[in-house]
mmCIF file of C-alpha atoms in Angstrom:
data_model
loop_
_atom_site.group_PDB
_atom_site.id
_atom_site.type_symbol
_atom_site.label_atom_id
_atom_site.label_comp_id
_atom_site.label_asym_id
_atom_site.label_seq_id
_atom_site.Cartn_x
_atom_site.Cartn_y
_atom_site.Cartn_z
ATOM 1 C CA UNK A 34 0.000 0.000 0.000
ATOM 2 C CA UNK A 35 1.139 3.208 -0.961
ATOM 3 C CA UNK A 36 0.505 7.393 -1.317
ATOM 4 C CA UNK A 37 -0.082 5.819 -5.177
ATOM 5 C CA UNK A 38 -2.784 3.568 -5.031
ATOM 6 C CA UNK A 39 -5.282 5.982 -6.171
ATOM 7 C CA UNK A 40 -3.409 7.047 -8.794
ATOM 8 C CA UNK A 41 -4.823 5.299 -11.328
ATOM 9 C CA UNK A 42 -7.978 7.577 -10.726
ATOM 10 C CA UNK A 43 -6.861 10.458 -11.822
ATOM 11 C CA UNK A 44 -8.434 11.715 -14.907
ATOM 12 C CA UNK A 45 -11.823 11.998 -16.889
ATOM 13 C CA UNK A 46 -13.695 9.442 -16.678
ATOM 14 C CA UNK A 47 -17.121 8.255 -18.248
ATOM 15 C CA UNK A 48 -19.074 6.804 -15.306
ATOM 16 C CA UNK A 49 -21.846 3.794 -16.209
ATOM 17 C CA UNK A 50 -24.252 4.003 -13.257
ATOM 18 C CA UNK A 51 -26.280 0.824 -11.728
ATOM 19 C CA UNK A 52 -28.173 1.430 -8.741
ATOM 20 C CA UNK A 53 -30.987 -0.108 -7.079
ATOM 21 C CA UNK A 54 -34.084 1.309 -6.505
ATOM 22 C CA UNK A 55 -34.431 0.461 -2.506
ATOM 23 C CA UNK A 56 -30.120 0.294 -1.221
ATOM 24 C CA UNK A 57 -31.514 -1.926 1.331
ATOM 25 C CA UNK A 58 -33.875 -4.447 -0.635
ATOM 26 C CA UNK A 59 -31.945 -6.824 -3.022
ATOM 27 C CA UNK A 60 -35.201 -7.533 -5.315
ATOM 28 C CA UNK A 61 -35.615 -4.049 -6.121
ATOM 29 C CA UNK A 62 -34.665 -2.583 -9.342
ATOM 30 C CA UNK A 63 -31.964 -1.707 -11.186
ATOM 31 C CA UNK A 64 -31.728 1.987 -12.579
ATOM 32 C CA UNK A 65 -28.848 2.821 -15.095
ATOM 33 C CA UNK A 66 -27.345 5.968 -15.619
ATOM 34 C CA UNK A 67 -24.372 7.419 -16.868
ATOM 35 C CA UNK A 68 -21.825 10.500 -14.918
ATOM 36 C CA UNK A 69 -19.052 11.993 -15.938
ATOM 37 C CA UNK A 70 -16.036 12.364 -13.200
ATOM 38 C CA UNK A 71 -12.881 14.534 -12.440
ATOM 39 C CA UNK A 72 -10.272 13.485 -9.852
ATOM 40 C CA UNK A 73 -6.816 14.910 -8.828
ATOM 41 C CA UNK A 74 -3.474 13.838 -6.809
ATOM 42 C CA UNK A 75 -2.877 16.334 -3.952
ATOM 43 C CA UNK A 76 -0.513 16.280 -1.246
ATOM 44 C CA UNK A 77 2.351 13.447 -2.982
ATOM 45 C CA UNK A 78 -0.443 11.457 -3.626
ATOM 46 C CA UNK A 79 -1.394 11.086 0.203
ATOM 47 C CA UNK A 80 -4.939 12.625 -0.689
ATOM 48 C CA UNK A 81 -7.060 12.056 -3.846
ATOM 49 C CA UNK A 82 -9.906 14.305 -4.796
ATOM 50 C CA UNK A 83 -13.063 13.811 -7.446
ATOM 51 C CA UNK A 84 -16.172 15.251 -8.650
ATOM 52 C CA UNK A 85 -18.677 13.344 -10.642
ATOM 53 C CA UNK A 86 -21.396 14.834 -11.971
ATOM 54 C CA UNK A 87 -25.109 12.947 -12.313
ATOM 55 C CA UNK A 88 -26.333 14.856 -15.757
ATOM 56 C CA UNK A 89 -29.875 12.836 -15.899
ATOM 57 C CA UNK A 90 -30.376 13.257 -11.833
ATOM 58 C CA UNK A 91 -29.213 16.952 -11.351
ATOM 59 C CA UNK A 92 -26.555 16.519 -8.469
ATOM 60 C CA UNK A 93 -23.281 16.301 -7.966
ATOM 61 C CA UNK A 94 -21.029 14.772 -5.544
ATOM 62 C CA UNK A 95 -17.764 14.404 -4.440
ATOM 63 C CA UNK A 96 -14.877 12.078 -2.657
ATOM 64 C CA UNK A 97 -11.979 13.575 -0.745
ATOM 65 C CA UNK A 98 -9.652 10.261 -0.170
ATOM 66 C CA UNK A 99 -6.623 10.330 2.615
ATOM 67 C CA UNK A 100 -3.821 8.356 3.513
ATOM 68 C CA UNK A 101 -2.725 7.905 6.763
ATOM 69 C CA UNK A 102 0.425 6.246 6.731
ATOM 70 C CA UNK A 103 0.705 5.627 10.538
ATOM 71 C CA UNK A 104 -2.289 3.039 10.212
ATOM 72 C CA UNK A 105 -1.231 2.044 6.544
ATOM 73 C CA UNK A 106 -4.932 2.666 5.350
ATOM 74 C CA UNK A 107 -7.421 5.484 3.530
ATOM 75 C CA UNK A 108 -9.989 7.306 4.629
ATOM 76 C CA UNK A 109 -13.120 7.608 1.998
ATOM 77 C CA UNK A 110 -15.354 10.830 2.174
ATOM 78 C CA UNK A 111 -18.166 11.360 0.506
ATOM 79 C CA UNK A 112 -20.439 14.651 0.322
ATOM 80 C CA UNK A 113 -22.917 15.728 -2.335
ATOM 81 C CA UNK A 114 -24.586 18.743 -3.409
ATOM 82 C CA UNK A 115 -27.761 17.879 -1.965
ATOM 83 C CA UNK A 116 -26.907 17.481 1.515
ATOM 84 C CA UNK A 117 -23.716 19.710 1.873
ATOM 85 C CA UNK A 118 -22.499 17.770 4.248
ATOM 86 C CA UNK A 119 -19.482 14.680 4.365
ATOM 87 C CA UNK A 120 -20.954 11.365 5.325
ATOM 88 C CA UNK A 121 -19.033 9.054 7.680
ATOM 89 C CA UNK A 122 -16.019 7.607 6.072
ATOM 90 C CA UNK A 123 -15.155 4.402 5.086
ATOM 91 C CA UNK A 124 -11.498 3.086 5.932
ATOM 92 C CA UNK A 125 -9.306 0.377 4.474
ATOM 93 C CA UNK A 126 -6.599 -0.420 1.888
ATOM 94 C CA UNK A 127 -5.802 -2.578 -1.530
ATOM 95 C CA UNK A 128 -4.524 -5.766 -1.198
ATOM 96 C CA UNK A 129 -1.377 -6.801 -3.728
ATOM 97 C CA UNK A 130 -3.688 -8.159 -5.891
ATOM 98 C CA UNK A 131 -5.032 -4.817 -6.424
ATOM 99 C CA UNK A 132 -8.485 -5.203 -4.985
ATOM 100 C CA UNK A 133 -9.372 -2.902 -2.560
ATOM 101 C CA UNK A 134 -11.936 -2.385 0.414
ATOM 102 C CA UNK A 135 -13.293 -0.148 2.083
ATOM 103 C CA UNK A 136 -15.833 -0.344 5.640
ATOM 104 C CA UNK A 137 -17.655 2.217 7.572
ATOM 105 C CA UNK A 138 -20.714 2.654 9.405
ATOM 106 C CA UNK A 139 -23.667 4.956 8.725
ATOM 107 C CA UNK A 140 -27.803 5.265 8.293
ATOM 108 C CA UNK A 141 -29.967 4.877 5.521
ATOM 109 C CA UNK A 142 -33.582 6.091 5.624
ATOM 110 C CA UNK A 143 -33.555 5.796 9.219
ATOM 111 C CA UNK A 144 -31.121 2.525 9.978
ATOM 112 C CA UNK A 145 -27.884 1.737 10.847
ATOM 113 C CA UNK A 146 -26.044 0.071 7.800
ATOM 114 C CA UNK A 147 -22.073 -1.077 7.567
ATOM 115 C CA UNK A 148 -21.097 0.294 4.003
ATOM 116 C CA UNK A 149 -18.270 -1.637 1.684
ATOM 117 C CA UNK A 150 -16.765 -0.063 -0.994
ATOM 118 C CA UNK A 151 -14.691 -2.496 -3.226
ATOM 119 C CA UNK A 152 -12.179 -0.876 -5.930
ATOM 120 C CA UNK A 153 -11.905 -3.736 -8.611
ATOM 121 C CA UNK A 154 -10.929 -4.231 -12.557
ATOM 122 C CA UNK A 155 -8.645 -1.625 -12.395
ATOM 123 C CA UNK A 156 -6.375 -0.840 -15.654
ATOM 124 C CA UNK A 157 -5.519 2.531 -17.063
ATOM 125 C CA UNK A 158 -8.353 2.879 -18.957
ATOM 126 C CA UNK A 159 -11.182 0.849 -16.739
ATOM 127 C CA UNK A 160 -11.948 0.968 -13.118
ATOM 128 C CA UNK A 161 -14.982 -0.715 -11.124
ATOM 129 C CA UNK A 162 -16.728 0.730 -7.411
ATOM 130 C CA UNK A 163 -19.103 -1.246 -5.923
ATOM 131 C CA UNK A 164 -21.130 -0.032 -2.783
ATOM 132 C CA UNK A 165 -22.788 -2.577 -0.697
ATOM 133 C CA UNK A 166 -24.988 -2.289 2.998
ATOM 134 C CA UNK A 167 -25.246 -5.022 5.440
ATOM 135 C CA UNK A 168 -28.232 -4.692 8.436
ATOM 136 C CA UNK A 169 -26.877 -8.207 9.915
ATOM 137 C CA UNK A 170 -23.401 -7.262 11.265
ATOM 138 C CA UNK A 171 -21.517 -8.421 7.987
ATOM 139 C CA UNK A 172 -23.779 -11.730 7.277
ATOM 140 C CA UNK A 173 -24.893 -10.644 4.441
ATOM 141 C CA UNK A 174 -24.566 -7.788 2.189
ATOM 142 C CA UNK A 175 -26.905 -6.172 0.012
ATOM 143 C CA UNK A 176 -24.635 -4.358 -3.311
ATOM 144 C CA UNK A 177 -26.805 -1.204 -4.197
ATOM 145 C CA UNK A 178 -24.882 0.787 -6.376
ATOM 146 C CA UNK A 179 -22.225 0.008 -9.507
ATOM 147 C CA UNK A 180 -19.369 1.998 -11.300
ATOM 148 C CA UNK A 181 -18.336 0.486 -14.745
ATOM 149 C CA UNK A 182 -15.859 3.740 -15.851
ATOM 150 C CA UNK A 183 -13.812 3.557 -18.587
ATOM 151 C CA UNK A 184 -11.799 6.808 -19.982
ATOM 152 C CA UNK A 185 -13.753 9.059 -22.665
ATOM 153 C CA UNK A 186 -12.873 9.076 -26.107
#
């Protein structure tokens, strides 16, 4: 693990959307939409920044990433326009296979979820996010939202 592991982020990017309908049901639909996204390096690479913009839903958001190199792991913060405010982070690290998680607690619509983000597929021209919330202490997981991006042009 390094100040470089988000490197490979930085850059345009065209963002293919799949999120469910209900993040805590795992029947409900799929909706697919596509974002366009900005990040940067900052500090030697021991924080990464982004905006992505949701054309077709009228928001944007953002993710302010840090490394803290005492605990060997980064901190994930999201915020979007709607709220104005940075939910709680999630925390983890890539593994040398290049896979990386990512766990934090928070609510949704009133309940206390644990959130996973997984960092997967990537290359320097494709990158995958998943999100995923789990009710049941980690037993199960429910994966609400998907990130296929790939590099305009």
């Amino acid at each position: 693990m390094s100040t470089a592991d988000f490197d490979f982020l930085v850059g345009e990017w065209v963002v293919a959307n799949r999120r469910r309908t209900d993040f805590l049901d795992g029947t409900s639909a799929w909706e697919e939409f596509t974002a366009m996204s900005r990040a940067s390096r900052h500090f030697d690479g021991g924080a990464n920044f982004d905006e992505i913009v949701f054309p077709s839903l009228g928001f944007r958001g953002l993710t302010l990433r840090l490394y803290d190199p005492d605990r060997d792991e980064w901190s994930l913060h999201w915020a979007n326009n709607r709220s104005g405010t940075l939910f709680p982070p999630v925390v983890g690290r890539f593994g040398a296979d290049g896979h990386g998680e990512f766990y934090g607690d928070d609510t949704h619509d009133g309940k206390d979820v644990r959130v996973r983000f997984v960092w997967s597929g990537i290359s320097d021209t494709t990158a995958r996010w998943e999100q995923a919330f789990s009710v049941d202490g980690e037993r199960t997981w429910v994966t609400n939202w998907v990130m296929d991006m790939s590099r305009p042009g």
